[in-house]
Coordinates of C-alpha atoms in Angstrom, one line a residue:
Chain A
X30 CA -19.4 -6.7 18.0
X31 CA -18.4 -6.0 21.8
X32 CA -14.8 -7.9 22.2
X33 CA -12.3 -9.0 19.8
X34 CA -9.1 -11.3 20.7
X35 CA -6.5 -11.2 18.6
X36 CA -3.7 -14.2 19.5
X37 CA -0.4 -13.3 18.2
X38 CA 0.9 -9.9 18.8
X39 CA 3.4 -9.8 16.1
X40 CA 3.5 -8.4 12.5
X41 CA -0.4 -9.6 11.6
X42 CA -1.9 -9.7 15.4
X43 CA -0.5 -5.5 15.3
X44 CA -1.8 -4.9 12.0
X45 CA -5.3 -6.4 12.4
X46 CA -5.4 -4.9 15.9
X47 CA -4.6 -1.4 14.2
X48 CA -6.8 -1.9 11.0
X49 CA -9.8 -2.7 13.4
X50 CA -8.9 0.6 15.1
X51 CA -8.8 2.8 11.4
X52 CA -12.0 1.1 10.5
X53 CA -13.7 2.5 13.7
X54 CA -14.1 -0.4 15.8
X55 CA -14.2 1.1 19.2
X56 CA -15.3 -1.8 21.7
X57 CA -13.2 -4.1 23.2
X58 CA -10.1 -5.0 21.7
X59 CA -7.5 -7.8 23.5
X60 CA -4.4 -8.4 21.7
X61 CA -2.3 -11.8 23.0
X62 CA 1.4 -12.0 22.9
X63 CA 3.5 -14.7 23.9
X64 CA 6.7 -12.9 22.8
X65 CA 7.4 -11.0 26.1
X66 CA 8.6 -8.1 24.2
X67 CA 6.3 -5.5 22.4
X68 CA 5.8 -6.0 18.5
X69 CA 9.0 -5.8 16.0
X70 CA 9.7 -6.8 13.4
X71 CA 11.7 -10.6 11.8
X72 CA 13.1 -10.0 8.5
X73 CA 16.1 -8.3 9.9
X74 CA 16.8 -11.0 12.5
X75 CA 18.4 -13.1 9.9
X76 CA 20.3 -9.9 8.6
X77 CA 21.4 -6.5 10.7
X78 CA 20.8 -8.0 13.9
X79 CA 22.7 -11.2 13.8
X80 CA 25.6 -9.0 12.1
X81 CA 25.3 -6.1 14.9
X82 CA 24.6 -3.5 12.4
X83 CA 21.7 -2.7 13.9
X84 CA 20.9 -2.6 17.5
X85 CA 17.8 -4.6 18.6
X86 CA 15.6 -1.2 19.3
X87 CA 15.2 -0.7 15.4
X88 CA 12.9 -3.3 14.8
X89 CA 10.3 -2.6 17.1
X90 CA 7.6 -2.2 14.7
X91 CA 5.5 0.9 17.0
X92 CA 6.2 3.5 19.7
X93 CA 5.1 2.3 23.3
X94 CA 3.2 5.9 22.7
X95 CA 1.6 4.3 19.2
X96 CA 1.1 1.2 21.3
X97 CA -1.3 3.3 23.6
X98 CA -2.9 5.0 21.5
X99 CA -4.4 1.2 20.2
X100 CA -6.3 1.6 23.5
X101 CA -5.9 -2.5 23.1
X102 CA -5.4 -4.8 26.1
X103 CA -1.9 -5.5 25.6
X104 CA -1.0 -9.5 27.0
X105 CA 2.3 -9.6 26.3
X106 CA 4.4 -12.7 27.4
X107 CA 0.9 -15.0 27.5
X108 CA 0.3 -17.4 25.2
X109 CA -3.4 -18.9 24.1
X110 CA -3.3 -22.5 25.0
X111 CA -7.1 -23.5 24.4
X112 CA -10.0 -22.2 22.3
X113 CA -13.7 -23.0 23.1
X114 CA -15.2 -22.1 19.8
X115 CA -18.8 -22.7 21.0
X116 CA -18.5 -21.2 24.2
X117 CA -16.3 -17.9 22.4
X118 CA -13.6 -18.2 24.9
X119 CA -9.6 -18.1 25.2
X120 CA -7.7 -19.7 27.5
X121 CA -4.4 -18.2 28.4
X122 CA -1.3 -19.9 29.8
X123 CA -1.6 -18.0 33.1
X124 CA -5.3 -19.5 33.4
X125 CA -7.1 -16.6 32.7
X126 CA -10.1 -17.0 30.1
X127 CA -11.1 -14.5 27.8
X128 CA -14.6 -14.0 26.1
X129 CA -15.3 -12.8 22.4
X130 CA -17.7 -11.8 20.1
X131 CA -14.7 -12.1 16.8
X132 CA -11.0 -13.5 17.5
X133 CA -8.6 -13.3 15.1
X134 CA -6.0 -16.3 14.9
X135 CA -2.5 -15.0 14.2
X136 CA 0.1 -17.2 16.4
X137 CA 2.4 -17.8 13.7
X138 CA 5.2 -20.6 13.1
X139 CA 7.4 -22.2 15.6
X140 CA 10.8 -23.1 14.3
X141 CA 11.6 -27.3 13.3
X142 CA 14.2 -29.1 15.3
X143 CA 16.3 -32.4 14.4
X144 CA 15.9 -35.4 16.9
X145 CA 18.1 -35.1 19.5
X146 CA 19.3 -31.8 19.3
X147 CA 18.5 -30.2 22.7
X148 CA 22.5 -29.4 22.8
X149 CA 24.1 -26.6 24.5
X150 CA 25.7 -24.5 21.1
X151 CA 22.8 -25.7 18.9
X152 CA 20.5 -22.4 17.8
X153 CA 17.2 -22.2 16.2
X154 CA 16.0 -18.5 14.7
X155 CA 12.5 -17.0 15.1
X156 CA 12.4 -14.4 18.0
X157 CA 15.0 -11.7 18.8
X158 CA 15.9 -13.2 21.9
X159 CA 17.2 -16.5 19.6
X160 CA 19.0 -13.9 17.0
X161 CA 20.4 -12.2 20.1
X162 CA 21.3 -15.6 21.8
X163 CA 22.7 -16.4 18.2
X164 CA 24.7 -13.2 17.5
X165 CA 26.4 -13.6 20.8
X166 CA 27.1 -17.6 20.1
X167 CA 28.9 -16.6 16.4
X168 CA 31.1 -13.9 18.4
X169 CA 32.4 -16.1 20.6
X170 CA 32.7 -19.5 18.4
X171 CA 34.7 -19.5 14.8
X172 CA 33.1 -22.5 12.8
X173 CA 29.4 -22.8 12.2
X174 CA 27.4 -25.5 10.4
X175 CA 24.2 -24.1 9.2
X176 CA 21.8 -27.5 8.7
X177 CA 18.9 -26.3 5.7
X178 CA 19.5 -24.1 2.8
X179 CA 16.2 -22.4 2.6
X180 CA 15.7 -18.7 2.9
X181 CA 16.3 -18.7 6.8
X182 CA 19.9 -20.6 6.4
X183 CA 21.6 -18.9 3.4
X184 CA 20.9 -15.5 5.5
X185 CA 22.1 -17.0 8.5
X186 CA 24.9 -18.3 6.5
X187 CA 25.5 -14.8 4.6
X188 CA 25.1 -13.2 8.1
X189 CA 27.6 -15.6 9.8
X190 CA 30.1 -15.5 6.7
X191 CA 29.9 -11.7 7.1
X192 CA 31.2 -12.0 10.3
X193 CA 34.5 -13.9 9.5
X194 CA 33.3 -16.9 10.8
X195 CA 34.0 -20.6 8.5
X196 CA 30.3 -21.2 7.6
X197 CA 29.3 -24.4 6.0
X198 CA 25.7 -24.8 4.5
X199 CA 24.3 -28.4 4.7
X200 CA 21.3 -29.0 2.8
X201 CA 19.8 -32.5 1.4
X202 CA 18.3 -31.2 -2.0
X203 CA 21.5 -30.2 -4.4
X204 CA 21.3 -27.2 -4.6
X205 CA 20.2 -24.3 -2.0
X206 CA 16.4 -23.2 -1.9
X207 CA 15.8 -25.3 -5.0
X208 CA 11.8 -25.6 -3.2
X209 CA 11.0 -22.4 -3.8
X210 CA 13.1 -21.4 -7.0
X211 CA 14.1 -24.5 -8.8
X212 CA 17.5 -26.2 -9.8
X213 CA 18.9 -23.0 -12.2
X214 CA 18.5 -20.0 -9.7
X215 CA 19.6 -22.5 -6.6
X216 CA 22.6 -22.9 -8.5
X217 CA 23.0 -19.2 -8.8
X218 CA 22.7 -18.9 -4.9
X219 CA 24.9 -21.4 -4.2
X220 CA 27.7 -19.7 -6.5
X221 CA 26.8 -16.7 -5.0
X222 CA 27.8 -18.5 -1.3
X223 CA 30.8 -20.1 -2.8
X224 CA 31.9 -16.7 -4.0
X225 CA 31.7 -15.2 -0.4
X226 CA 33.8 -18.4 0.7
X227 CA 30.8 -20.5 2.5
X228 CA 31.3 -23.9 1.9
X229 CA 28.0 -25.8 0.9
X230 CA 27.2 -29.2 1.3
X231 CA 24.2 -30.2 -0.8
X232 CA 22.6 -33.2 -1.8
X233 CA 24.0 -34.9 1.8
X234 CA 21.4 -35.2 4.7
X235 CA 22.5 -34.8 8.4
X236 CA 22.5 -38.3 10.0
X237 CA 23.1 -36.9 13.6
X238 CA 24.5 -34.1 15.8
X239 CA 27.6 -35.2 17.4
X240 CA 28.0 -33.6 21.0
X241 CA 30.7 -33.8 23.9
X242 CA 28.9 -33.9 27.7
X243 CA 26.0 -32.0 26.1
X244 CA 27.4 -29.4 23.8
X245 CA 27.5 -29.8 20.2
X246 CA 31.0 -30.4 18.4
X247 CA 29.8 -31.1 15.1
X248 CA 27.3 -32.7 12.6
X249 CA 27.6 -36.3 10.8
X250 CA 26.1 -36.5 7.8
X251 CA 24.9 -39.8 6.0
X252 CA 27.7 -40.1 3.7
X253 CA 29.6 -40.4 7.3
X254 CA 31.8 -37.6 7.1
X255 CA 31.9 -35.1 10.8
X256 CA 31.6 -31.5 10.5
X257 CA 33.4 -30.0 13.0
X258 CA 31.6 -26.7 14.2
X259 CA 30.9 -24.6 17.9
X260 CA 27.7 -23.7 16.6
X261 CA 25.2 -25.7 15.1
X262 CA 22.2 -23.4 13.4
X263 CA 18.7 -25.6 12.6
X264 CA 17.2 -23.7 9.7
X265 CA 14.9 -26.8 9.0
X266 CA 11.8 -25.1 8.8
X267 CA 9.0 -24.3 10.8
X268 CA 5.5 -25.7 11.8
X269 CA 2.3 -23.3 12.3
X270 CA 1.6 -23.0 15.5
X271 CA -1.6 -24.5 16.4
X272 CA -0.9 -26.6 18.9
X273 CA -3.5 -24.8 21.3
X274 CA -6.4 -25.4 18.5
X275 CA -6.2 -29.5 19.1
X276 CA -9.4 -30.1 19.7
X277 CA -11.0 -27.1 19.5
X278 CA -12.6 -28.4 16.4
X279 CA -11.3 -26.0 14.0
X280 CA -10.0 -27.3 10.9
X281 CA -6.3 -27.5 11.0
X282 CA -4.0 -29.0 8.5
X283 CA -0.3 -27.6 7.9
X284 CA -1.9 -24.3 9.5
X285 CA -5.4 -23.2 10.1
X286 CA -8.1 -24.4 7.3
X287 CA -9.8 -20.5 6.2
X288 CA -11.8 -20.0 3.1
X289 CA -10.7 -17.4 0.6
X290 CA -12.1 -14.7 3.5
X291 CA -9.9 -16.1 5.8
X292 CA -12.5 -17.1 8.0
X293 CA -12.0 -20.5 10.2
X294 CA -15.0 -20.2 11.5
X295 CA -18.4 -17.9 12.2
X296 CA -16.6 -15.0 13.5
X297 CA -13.5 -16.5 13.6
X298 CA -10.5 -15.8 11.1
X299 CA -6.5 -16.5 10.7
X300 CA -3.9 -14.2 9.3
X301 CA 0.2 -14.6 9.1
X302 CA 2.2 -17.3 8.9
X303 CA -0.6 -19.7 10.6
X304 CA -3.4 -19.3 7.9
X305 CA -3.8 -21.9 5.2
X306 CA -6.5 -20.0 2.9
X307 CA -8.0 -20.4 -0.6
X308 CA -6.3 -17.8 -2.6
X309 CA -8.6 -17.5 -5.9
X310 CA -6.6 -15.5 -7.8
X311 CA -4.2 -18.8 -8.0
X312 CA -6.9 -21.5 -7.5
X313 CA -5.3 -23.0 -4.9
X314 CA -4.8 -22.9 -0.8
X315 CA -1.5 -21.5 0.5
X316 CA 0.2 -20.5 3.5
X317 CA 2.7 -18.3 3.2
X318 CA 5.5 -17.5 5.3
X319 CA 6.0 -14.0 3.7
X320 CA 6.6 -10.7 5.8
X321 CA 4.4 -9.2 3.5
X322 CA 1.6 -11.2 3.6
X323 CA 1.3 -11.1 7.5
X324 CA 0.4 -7.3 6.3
X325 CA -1.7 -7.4 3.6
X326 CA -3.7 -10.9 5.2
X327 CA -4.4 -9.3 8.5
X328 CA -5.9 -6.6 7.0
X329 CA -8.1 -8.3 4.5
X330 CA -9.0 -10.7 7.7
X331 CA -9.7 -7.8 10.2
X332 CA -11.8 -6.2 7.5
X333 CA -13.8 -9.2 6.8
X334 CA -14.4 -9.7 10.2
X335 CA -16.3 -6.5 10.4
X336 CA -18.5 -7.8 7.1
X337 CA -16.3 -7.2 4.1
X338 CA -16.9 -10.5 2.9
X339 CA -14.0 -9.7 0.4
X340 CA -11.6 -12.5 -0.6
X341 CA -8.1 -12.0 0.0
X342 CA -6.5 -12.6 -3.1
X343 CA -2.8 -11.2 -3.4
X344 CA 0.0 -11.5 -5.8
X345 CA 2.2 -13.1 -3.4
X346 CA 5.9 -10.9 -2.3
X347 CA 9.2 -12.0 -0.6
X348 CA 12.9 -11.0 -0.5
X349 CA 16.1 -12.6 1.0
X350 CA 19.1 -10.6 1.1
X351 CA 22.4 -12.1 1.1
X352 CA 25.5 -10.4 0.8
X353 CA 25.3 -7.2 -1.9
X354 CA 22.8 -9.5 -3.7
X355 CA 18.5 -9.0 -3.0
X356 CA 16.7 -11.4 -4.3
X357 CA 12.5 -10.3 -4.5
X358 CA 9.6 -12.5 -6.0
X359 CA 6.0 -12.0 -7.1
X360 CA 3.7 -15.1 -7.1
X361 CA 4.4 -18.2 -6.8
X362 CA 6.7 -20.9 -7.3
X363 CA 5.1 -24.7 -7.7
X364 CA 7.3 -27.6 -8.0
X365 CA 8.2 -28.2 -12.1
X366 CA 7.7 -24.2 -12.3
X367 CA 9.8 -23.1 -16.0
X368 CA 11.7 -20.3 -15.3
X369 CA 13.4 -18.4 -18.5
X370 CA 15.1 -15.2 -17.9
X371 CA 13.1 -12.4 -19.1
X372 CA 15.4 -9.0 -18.9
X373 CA 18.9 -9.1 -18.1
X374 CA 22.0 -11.7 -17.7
X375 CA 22.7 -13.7 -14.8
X376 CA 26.4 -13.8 -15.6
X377 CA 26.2 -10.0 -14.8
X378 CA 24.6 -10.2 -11.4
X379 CA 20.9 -8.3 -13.0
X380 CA 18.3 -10.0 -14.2
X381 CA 14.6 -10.9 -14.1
X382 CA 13.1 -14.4 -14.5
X383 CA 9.5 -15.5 -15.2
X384 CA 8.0 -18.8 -14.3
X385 CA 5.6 -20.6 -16.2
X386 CA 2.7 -22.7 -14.7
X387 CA -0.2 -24.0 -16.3
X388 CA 0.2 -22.0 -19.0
X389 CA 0.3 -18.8 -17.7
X390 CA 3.1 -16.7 -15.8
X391 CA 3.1 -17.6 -11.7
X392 CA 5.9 -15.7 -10.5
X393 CA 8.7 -13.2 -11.4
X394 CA 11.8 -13.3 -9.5
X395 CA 14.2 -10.3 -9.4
X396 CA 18.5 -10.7 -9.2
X397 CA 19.7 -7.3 -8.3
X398 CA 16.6 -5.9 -10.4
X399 CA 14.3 -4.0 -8.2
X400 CA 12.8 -1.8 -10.4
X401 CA 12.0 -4.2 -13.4
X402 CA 10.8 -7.1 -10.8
X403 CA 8.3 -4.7 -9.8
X404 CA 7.3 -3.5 -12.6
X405 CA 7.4 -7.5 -14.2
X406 CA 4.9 -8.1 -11.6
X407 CA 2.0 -7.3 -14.0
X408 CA 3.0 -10.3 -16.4
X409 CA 1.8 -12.5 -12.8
X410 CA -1.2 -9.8 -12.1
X411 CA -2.5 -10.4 -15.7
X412 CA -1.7 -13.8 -16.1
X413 CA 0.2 -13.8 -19.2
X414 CA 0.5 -16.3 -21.6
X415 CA 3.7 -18.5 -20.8
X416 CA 4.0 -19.7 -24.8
X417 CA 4.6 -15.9 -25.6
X418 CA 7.8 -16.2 -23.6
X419 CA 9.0 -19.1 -25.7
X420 CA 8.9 -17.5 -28.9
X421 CA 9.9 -13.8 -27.5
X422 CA 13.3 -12.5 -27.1
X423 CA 14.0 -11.2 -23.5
X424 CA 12.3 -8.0 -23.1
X425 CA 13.7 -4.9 -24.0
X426 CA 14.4 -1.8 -21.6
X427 CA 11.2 0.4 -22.0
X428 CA 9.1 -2.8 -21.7
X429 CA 10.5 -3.3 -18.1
X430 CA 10.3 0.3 -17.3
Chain B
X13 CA 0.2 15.6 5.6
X14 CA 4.0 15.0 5.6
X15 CA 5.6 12.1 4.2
X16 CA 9.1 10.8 5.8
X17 CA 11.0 8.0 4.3
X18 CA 14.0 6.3 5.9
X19 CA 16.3 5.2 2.8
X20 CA 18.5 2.7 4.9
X21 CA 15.5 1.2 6.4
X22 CA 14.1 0.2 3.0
X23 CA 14.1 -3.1 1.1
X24 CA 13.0 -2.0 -2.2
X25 CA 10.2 -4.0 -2.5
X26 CA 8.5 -1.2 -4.3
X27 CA 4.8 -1.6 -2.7
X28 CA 4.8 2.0 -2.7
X29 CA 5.4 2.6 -6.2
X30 CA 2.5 0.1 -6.5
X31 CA 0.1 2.2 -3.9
X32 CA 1.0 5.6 -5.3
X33 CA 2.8 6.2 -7.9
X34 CA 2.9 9.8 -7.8
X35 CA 4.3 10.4 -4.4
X36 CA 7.2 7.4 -4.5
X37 CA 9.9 6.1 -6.4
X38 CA 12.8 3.9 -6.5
X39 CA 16.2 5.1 -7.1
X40 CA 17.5 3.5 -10.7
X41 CA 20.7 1.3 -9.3
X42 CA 19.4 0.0 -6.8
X43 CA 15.3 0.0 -6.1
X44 CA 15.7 2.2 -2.9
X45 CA 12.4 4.4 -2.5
X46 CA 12.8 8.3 -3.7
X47 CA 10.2 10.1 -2.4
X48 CA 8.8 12.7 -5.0
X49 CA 7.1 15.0 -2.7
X50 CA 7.0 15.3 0.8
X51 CA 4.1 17.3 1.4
X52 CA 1.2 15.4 -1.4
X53 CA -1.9 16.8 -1.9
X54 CA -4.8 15.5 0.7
X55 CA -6.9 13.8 -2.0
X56 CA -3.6 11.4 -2.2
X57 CA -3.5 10.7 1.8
X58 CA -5.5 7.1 1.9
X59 CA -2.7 5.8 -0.8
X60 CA 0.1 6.9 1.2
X61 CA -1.4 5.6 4.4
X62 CA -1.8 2.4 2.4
X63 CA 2.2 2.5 1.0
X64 CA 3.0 2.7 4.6
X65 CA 1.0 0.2 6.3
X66 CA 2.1 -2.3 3.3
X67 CA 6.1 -1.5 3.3
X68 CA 7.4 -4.5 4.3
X69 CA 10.2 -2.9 5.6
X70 CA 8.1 -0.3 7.6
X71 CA 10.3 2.8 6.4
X72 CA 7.3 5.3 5.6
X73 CA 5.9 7.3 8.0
X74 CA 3.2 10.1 7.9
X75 CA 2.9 13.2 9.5
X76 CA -0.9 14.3 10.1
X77 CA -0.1 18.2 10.1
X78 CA -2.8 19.9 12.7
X79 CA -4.1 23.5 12.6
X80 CA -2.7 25.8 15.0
X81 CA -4.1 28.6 13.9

């Protein structure tokens, strides 16, 4: 292989381009950034840099000296906007078109917006210069309306409550990030919010954005009542970013379509929040919006673009802080997912629950319990029986550790 | 080889307990890593390279010490 393009110069586009590198790939390497800045890193955006508690040069996730030493041809501040798969070329937004033997497909998610919501004081949150533009919008206002209760806006929310602003959480399900976790530990995270003095309004979906000469004053709900607020936060969700691939003739549906290699495509792979992929250790396809998996994928995809041929099947990881309280999870979470609390008591702010799906244990999720999450992540690694949870006690101490 | 941690950087996720249990751990109250040795012997360097290229929280770092004599 003579040229690899990597589109997407962010957590996966950075580690495939460096696991190329380590693997002793020495020809060509183009790596495609549309975020003008060099690589960093999202997690915190929700967290120390909307609060201030870090300053924005911590998350760059390399040197500019480790950058160099890549000896890739850094685009930054381009974005892909066409693929010719046949003809192994990139187009770029600056109408420059790139030739390859491999390209590797990493452009991410772009952030959801509501209709109508092109408002002066309405944020969305996915690059720093948006959690910059956001910190400096929750300085200056005092009420904020945060519209979703996923992940995304109960950190904005813990972030923004943090601050001293008054913070109220809209959400349509009933309870916060009830997707991912279900009804019980929702409830937990929205007493945890309560606690902190955010107000949350669930099981109501936002009718409209109410603004005054093009900035935002509030947000009507369906029930019909107004929330005032000077800053309005979309935490709605986010849609891969493929846009550029219409047409190409890849595969794409809620991401790019990959096997369990990754590949899209002869020579042609996805990694990150963009890749939809078999996962076999589950059985089923998944995207995953995980920090962690932008990691471990990229990798796996970089390698089997070099002739692995290894299937990338992980045991799924994510956190969210909020507040004092770290929440962590291995596996996954499908809709109807049991949970029963394994170790600990939720009424004392520790504990460890497993979830049972088809049988067997998907997922453990971790309250204030790193060390026993991690070490409950073999009950999802070996696939345990889910009846032996419903006749066993909760585990005892030198079981979880 | 020299292994740096940063403790306020980490999220205790604990993927380097997973890739080497015998150079990291996690601090009892609250999952923070603890690193066991900083200077592990050269037969353990591909699993510390892997802890820090997996930390999701990018708070390992390793030193490749070179020869000067």
């Amino acid at each position: 292989m003579k040229r690899i393009v990597i589109v997407g110069a962010s957590a996966a586009g950075l580690t495939a381009a460096e696991t190329l590198r380590r693997r002793g790939y020495g020809a060509d390497l183009t790596l495609i950034g549309a975020d003008p800045r060099p690589p960093y890193d999202r997690p915190p955006l929700s967290k120390q840099i909307l609060t201030g508690s870090w300053p924005a040069e911590r998350i760059a996730l390399r040197s500019p000296q480790e950058l160099a030493r890549l000896e890739a041809d850094l685009r930054l501040g381009r974005s892909a906007t066409a693929l010719d798969v046949a003809g192994r070329r990139v187009r770029l937004s600056d109408g420059e078109s790139i030739g390859f033997d491999g390209l590797l497909i990493a452009t991410g998610v772009a952030p959801r917006r509501l209709p109508d919501s092109d408002l002066a004081g309405v944020h969305v949150l996915r690059t720093l210069d948006d959690a910059l533009a956001l910190r400096a919008a929750l300085l200056a206002g005092s009420r904020v309306v945060v519209v979703g209760g996923g992940f995304l806006g109960t950190e904005v929310a813990a972030a923004a409550r943090t601050m001293g602003l008054q913070v109220t959480v809209v959400e349509p399900e009933p309870v916060p990030v009830r997707r991912p976790f279900g009804d019980r530990i929702g409830a937990l995270v929205a007493d945890l919010h309560r606690h902190h003095g955010t107000r949350l309004r669930c099981g109501v979906p936002v009718h409209r954005l109410r603004d005054t000469g093009g900035r935002v004053t509030g947000v009507e709900l369906s029930d019909g009542t107004t929330l005032p607020a000077d800053v309005i936060v979309l935490a709605v969700g986010s849609a891969p970013a493929t846009g550029w691939l219409t047409g190409s003739g890849l595969s794409l549906s809620n991401g790019v379509v990959c096997d369990a290699l990754c590949q899209a495509a002869p020579g042609i792979y996805a990694a990150g929040d963009v890749a939809s992929w078999h996962n076999p250790r589950f059985g089923t396809r998944m995207r995953l919006e995980h920090r962690m998996n932008a990691t471990e994928q990229a990798m796996a995809a970089s390698g089997n673009l070099l002739g692995d041929a290894v299937p990338f099947a992980p045991v799924p990881y994510f956190w969210t802080d909020q507040y004092d309280t770290r929440i962590q999870a291995y596996g996954i979470f499908p809709p109807g997912a049991e949970p029963r609390i394994v170790h600990g008591d939720p009424s004392n702010g520790h504990f460890v629950a497993a979830y049972g799906h088809d049988g067997v244990v998907a997922g453990v999720l971790g309250w204030n319990s790193p060390r026993e999450t991690r070490t409950l992540r073999r009950l999802v690694v070996e696939r345990t029986s889910w009846t032996a949870f419903t006749t066993a006690p909760t585990l005892s101490p030198a079981t979880v550790n | 080889m020299k292994v740096i941690v940063d403790q306020n950087k980490c999220v205790a996720s604990g993927q380097c307990v997973l890739a080497t249990p015998e150079v990291f751990d996690q601090r009892e109250e609250d999952g923070i890593v603890v690193l066991l040795t900083e200077n592990p012997p050269e037969h353990l360097a591909d699993d510390v390279r892997q802890a820090a290229v997996l930390c999701p929280a990018q708070a390992i770092w390793m030193e490749e010490q070179e020869k000067n004599e």
